[in-house]
PDB file of C-alpha atoms in Angstrom:
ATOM      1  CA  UNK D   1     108.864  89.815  92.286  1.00 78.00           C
ATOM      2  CA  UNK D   2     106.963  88.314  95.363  1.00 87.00           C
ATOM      3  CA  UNK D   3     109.266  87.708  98.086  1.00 92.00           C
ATOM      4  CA  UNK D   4     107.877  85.001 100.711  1.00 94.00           C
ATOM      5  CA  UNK D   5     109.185  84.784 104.305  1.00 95.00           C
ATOM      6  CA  UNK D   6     108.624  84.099 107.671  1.00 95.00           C
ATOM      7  CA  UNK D   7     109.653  85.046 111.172  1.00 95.00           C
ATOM      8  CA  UNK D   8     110.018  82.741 114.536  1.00 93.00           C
ATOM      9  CA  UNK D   9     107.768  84.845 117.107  1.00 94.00           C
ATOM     10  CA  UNK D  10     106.563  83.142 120.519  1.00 91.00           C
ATOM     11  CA  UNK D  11     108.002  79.452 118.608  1.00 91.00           C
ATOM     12  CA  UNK D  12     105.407  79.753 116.115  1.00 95.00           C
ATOM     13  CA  UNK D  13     106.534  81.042 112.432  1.00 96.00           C
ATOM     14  CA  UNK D  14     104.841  84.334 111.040  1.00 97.00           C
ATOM     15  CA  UNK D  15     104.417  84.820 107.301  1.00 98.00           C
ATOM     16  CA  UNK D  16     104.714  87.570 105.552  1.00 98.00           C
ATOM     17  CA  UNK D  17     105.513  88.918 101.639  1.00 98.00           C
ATOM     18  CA  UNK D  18     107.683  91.422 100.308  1.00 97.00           C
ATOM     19  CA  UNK D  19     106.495  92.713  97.133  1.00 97.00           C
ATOM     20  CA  UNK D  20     107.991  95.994  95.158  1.00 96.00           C
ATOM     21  CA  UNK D  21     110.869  98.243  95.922  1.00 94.00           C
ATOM     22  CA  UNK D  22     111.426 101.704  97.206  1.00 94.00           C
ATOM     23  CA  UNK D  23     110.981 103.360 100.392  1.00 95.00           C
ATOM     24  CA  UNK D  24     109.219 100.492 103.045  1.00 97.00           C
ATOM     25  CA  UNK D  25     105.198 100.767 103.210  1.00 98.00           C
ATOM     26  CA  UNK D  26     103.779  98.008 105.855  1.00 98.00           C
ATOM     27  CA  UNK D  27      99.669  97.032 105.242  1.00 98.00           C
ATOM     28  CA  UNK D  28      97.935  95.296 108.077  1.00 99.00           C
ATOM     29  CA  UNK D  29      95.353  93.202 107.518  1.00 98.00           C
ATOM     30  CA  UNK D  30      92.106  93.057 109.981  1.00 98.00           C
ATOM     31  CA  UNK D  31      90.045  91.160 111.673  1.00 98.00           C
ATOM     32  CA  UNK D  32      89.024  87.882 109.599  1.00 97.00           C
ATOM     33  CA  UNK D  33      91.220  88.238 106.554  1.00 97.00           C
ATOM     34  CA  UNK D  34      94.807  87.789 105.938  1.00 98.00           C
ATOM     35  CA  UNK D  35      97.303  89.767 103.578  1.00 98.00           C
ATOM     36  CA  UNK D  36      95.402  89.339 100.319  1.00 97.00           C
ATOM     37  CA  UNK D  37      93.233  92.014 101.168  1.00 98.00           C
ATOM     38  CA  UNK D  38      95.391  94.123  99.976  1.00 98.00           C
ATOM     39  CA  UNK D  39      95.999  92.595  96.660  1.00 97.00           C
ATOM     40  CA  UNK D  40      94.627  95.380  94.527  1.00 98.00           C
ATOM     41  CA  UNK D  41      96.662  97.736  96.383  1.00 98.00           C
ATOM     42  CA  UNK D  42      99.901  95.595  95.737  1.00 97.00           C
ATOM     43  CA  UNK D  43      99.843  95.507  92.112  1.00 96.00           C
ATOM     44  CA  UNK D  44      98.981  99.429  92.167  1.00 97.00           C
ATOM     45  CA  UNK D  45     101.900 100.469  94.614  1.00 98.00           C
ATOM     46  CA  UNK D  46     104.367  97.831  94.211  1.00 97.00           C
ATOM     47  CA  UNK D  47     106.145  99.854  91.598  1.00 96.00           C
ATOM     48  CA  UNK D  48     106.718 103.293  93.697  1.00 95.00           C
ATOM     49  CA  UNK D  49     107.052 101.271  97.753  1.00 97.00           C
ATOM     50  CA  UNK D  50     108.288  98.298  98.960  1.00 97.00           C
ATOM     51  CA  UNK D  51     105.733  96.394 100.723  1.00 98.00           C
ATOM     52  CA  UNK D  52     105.501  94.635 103.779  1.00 98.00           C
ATOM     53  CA  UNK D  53     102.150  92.246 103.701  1.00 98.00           C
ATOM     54  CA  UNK D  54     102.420  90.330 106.955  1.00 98.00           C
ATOM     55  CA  UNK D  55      99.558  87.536 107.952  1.00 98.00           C
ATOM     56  CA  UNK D  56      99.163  88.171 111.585  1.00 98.00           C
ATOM     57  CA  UNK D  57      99.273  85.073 113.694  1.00 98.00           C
ATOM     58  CA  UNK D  58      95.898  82.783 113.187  1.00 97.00           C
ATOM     59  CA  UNK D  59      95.342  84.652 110.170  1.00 98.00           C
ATOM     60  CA  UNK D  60      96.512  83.120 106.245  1.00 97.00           C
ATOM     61  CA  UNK D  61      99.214  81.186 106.285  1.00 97.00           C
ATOM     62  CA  UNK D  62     100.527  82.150 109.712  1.00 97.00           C
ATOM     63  CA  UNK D  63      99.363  79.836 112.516  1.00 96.00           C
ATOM     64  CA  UNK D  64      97.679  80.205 116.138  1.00 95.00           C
ATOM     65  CA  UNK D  65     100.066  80.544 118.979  1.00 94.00           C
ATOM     66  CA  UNK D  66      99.219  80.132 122.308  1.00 89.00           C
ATOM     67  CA  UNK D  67     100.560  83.595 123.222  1.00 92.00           C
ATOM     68  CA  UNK D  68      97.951  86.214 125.176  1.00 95.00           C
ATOM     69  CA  UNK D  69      97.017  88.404 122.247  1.00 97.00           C
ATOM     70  CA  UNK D  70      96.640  92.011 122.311  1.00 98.00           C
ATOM     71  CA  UNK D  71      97.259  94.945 120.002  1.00 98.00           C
ATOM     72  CA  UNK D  72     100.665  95.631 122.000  1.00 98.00           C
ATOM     73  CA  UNK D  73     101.154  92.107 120.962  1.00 98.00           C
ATOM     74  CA  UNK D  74     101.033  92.349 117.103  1.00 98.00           C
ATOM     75  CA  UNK D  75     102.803  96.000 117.391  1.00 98.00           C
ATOM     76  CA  UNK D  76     105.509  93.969 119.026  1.00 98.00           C
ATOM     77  CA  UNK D  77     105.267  91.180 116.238  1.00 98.00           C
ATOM     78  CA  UNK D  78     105.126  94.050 113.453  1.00 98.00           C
ATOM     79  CA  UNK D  79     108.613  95.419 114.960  1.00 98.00           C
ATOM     80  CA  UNK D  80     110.518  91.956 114.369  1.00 98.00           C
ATOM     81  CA  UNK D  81     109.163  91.590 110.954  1.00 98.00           C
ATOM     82  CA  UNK D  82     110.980  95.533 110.039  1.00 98.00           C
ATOM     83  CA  UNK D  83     113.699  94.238 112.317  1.00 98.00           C
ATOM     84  CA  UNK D  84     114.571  91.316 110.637  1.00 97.00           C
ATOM     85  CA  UNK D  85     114.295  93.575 107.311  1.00 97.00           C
ATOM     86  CA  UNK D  86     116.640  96.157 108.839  1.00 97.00           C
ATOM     87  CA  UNK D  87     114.064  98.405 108.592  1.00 97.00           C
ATOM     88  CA  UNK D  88     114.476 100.888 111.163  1.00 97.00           C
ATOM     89  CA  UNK D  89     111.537 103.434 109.754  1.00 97.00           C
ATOM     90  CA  UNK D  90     108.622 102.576 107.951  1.00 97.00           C
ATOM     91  CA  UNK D  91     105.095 103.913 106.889  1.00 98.00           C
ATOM     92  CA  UNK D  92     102.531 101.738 107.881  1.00 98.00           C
ATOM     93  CA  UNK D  93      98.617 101.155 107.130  1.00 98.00           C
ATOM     94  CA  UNK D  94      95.822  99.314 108.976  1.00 98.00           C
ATOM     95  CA  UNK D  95      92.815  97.895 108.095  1.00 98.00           C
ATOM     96  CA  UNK D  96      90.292  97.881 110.689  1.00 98.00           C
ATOM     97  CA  UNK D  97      91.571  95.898 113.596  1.00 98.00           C
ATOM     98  CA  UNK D  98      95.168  96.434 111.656  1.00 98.00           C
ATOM     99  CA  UNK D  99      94.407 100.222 112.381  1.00 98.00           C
ATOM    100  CA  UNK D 100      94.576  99.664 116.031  1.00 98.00           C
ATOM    101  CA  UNK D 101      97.358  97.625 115.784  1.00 99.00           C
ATOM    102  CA  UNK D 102      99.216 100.821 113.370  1.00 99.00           C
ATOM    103  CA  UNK D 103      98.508 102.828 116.877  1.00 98.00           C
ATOM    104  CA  UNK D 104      99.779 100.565 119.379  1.00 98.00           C
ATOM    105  CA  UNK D 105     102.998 100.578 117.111  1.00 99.00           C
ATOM    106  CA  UNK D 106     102.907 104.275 116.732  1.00 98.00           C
ATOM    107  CA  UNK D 107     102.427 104.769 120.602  1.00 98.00           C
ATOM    108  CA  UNK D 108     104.954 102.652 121.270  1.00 98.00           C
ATOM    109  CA  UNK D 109     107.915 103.277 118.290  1.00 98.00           C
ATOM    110  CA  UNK D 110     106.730 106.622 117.637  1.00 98.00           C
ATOM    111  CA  UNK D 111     110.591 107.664 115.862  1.00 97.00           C
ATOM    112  CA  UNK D 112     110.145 104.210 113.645  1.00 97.00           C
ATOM    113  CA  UNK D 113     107.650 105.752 111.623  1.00 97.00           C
ATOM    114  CA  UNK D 114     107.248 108.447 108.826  1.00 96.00           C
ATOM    115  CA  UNK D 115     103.902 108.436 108.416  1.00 97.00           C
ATOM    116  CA  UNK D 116     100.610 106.244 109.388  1.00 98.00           C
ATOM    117  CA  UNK D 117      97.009 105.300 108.349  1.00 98.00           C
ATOM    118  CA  UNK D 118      93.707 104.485 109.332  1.00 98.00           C
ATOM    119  CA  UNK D 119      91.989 102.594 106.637  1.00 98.00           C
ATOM    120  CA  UNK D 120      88.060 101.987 108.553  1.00 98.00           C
ATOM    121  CA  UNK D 121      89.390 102.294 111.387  1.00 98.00           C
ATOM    122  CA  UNK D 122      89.418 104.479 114.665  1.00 98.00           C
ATOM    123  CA  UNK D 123      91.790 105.494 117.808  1.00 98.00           C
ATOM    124  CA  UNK D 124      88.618 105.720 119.806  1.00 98.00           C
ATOM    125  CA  UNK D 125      88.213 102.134 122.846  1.00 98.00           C
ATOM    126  CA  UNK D 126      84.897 100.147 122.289  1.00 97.00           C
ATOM    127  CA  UNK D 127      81.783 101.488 123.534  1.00 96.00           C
ATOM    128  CA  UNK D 128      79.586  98.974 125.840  1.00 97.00           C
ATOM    129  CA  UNK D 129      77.326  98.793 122.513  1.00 96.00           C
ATOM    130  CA  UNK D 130      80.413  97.122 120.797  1.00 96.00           C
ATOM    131  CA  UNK D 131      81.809  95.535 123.954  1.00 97.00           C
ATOM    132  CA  UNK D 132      78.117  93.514 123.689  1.00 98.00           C
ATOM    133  CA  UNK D 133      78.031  92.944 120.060  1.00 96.00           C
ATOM    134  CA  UNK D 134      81.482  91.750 119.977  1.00 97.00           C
ATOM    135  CA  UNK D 135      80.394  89.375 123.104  1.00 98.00           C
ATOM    136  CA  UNK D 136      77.653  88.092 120.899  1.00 98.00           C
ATOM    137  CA  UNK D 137      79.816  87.242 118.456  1.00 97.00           C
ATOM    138  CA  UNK D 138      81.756  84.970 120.487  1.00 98.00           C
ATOM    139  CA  UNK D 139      79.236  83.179 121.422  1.00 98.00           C
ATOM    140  CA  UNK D 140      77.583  82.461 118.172  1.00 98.00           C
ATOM    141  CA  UNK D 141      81.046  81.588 117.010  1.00 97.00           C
ATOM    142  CA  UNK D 142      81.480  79.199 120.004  1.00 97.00           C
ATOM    143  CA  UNK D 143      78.375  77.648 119.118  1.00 97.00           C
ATOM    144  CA  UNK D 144      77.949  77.280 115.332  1.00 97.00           C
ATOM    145  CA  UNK D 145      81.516  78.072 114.242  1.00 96.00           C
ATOM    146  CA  UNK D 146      83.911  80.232 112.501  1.00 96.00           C
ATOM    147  CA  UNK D 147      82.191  79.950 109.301  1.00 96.00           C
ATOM    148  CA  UNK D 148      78.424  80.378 109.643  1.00 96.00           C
ATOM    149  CA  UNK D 149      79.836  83.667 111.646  1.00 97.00           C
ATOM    150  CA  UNK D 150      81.834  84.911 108.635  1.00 96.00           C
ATOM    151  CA  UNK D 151      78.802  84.246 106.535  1.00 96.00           C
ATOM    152  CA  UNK D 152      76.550  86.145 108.361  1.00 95.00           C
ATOM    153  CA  UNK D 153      79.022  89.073 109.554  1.00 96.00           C
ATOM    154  CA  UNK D 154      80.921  89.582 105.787  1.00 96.00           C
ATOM    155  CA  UNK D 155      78.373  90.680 103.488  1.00 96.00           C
ATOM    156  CA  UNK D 156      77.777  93.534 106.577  1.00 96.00           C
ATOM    157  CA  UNK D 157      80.869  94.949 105.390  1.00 97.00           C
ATOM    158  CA  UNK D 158      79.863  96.065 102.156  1.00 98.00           C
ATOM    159  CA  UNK D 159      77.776  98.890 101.466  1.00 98.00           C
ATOM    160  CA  UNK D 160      73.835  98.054  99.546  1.00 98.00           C
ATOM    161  CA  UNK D 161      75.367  99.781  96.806  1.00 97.00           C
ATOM    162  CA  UNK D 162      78.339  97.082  96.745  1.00 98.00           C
ATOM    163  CA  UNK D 163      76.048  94.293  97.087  1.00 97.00           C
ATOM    164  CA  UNK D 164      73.858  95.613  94.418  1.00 97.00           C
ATOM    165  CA  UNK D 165      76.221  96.355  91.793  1.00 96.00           C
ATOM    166  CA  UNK D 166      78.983  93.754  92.825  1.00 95.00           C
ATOM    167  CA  UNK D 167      77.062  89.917  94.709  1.00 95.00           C
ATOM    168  CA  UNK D 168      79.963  88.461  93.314  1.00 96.00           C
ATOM    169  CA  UNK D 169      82.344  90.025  94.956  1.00 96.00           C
ATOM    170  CA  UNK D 170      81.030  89.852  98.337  1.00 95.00           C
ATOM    171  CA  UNK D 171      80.889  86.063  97.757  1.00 95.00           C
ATOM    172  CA  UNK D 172      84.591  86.218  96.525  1.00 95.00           C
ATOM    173  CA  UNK D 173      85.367  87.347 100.116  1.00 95.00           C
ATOM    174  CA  UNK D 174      83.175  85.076 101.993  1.00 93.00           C
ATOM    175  CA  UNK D 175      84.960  82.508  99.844  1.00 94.00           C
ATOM    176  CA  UNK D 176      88.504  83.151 100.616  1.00 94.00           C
ATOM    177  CA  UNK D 177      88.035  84.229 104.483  1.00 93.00           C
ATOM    178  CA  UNK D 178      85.867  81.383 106.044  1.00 88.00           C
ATOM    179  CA  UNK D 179      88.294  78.861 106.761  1.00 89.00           C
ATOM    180  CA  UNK D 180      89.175  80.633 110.315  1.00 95.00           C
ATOM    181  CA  UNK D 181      89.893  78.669 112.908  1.00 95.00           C
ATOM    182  CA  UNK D 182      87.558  79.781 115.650  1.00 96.00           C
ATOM    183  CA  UNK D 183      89.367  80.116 117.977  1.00 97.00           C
ATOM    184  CA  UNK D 184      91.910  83.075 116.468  1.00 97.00           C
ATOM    185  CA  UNK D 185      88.480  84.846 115.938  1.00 98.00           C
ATOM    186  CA  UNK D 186      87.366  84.702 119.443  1.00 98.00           C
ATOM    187  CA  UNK D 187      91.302  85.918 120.812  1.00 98.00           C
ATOM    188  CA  UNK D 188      90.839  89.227 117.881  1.00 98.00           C
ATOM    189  CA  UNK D 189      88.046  89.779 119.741  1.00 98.00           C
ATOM    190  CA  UNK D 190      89.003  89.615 122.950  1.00 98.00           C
ATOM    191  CA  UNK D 191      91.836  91.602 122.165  1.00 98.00           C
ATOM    192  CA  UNK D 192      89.956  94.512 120.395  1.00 98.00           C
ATOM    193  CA  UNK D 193      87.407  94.681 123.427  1.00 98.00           C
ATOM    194  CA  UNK D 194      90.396  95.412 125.944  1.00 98.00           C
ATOM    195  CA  UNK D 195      92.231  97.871 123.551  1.00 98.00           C
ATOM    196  CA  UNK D 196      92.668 101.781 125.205  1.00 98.00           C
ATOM    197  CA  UNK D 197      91.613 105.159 123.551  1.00 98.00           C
ATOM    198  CA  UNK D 198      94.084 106.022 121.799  1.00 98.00           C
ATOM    199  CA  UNK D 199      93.313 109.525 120.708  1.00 98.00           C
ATOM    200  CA  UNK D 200      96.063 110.991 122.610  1.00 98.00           C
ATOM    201  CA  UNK D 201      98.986 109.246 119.634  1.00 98.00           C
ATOM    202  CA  UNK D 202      97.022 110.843 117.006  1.00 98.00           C
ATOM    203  CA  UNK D 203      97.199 114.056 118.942  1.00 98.00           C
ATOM    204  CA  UNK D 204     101.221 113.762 119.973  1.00 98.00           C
ATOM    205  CA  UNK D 205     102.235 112.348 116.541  1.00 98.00           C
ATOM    206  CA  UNK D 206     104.556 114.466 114.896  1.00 95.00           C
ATOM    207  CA  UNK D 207     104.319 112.833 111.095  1.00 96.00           C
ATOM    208  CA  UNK D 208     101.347 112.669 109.218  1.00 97.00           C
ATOM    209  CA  UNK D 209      98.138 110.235 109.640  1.00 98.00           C
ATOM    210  CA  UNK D 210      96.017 109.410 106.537  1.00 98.00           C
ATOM    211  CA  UNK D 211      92.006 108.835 107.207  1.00 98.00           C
ATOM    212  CA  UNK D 212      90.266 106.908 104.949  1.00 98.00           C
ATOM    213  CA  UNK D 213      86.203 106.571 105.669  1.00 98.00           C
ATOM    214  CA  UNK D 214      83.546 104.336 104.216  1.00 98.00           C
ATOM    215  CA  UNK D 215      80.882 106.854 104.109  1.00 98.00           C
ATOM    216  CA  UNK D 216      78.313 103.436 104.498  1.00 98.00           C
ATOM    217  CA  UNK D 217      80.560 101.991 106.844  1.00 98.00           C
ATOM    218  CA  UNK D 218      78.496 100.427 109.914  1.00 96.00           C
ATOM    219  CA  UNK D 219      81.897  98.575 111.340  1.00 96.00           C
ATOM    220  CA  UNK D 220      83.505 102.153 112.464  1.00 96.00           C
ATOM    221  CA  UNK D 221      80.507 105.117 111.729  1.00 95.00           C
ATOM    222  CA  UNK D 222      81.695 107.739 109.376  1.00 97.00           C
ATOM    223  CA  UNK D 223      80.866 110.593 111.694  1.00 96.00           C
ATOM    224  CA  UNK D 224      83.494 108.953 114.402  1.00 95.00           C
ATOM    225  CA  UNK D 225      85.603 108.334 111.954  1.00 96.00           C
ATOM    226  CA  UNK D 226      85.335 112.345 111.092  1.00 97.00           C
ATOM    227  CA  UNK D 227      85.572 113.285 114.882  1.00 97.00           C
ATOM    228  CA  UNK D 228      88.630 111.927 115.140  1.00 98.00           C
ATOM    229  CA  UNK D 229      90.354 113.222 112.062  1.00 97.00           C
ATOM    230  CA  UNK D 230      90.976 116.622 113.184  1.00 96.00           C
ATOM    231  CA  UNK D 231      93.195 115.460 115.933  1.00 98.00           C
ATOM    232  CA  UNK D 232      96.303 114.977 114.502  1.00 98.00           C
ATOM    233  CA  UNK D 233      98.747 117.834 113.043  1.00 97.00           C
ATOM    234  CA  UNK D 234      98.674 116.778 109.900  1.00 96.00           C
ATOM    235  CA  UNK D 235      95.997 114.456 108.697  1.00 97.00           C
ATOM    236  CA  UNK D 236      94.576 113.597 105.499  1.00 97.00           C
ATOM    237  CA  UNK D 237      91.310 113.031 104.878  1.00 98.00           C
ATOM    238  CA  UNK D 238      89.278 111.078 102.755  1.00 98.00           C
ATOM    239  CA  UNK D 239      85.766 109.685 102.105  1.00 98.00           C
ATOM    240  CA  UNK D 240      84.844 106.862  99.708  1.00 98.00           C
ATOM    241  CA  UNK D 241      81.229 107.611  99.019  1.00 98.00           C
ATOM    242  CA  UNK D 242      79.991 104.601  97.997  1.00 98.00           C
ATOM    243  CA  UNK D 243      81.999 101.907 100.186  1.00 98.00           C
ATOM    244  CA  UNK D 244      81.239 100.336 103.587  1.00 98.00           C
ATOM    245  CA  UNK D 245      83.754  98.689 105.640  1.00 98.00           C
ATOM    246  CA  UNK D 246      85.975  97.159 102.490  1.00 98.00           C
ATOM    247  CA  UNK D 247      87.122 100.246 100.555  1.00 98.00           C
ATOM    248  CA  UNK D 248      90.057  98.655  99.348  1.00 98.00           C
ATOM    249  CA  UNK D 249      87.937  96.385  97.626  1.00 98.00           C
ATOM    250  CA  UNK D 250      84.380  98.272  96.864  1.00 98.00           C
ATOM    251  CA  UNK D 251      86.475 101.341  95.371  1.00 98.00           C
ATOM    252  CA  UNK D 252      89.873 100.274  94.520  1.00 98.00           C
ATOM    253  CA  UNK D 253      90.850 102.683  92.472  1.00 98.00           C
ATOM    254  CA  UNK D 254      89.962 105.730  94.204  1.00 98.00           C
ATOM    255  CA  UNK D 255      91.653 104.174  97.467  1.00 98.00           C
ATOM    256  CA  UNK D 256      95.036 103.558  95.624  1.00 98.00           C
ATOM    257  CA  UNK D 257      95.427 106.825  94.269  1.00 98.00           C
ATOM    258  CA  UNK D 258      94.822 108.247  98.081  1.00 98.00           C
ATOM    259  CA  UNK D 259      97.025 105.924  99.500  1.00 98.00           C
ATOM    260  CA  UNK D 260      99.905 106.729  96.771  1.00 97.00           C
ATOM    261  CA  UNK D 261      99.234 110.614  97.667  1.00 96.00           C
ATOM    262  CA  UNK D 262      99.592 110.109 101.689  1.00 97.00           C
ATOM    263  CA  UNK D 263     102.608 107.946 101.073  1.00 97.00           C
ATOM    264  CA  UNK D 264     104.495 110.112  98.801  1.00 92.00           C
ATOM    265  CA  UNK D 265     103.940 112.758 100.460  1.00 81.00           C
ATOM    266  CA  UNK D 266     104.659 111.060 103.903  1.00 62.00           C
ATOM    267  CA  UNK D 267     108.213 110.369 103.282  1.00 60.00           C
ATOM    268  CA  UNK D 268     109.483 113.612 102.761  1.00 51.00           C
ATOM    269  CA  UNK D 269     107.604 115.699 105.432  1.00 49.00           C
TER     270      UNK D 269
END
């Protein structure tokens, strides 16, 4: 049984759902989605974890604040969800921009976590190239809105194979994610431009760190995404060959079964 709750952070409440039972699993949603993007992951693990789904602030059903936003700052928020749940160590999986927020945690509550993954995402800072494009982006969402910049950017998330053999599930997503509020988009991005390198936590992390790769993802390239997958002690690696930047969506079932694997196997190392 869904369990829905919220937390008071910076005045503002934070949502977020418990789903399942077990040993505690939390997903992190990116940039321009919410906690549903995880829904076909949910009814796969709900039966073996218990899940924590949060929707970080300006994202689903958990409102803007008018807090500076960084990754330190949604690491921060992630650690009064688990303490709230008495939750004092955790696995935990990001999505993109919910990867880098998975290493500012792990940097910073190292001994609060079993295990970790990158789902599209990387440890690497922003190059000037996406420092610019990112830029871009803020302007053309300062100037035309939220939504004509979800419509352009979302179906660039999906691999031509995806938008081949699935159109209507690329309009599914555009569907559910365009009611942003602007503004939050324009604070990710600031955010994500200012982020460090943070190779150096997959390098001193003593658990293991799960790698999954969109072998057609354009968002983070798959031969960064490689580079950096060596650098850990432990890591598991894993390519879906026919996704882009959505995995969890473009090859669902292949990305639950690797994501059951890593976390079994996560607790107990």
């Amino acid at each position: 049984m869904a369990i829905d709750n919220n937390i008071l952070f910076d005045g503002k409440p934070v949502f977020y759902r418990k789903e399942g039972s077990g040993q505690p699993v939390v997903l992190i949603h990116g940039f321009s989605e919410d906690g549903t993007v995880w829904e076909n992951q949910v009814e796969y693990l709900k039966s073996k974890f218990q899940l924590i789904i949060p929707d970080l602030p300006g994202s689903g059903q958990s409102p803007m604040n008018g807090a500076d936003w960084s990754m330190e700052y949604f690491a921060e928020c992630i650690r009064s969800i688990l303490d709230k749940e008495n939750i004092t160590k955790t696995s935990m999986i990001g999505h993109s921009m919910g990867g880098y927020i998975t290493l500012a945690f792990a940097e910073q509550y190292p001994d609060r976590l079993h295990s970790f993954g990158l789902f599209h995402s990387t440890a690497f800072a922003d190059s000037e190239e996406k420092k610019t494009a990112r830029r871009r982006g803020i302007e053309f969402i300062q100037q035309n809105g939220a939504a004509k910049f979800l419509e352009q950017s979302i179906p660039n998330l999906f691999s031509e194979i995806t938008k081949k053999r699935q159109p209507e599930l690329v309009q599914k997503i555009l569907a559910r994610y365009t009611n942003f509020v602007g503004q939050s988009l324009v604070n990710y991005y600031q955010a994500m431009m200012v982020r460090p390198d943070r190779t150096q936590v997959l390098k001193n992390f003593s658990g293991p760190v799960l790698f999954i790769m969109g072998k057609h993802d354009t968002a983070v390239p798959y031969e960064q995404g490689m580079q950096q997958s060596y650098m850990p002690g432990l890591s598991y690696i894993h390519t879906l060959e026919h996704s882009g930047h959505m995995g969890m969506w473009e090859e669902p079932e292949l990305s639950n079964v690797f994501l059951e694997e890593f976390l079994m196997h996560g607790q107990f190392v």
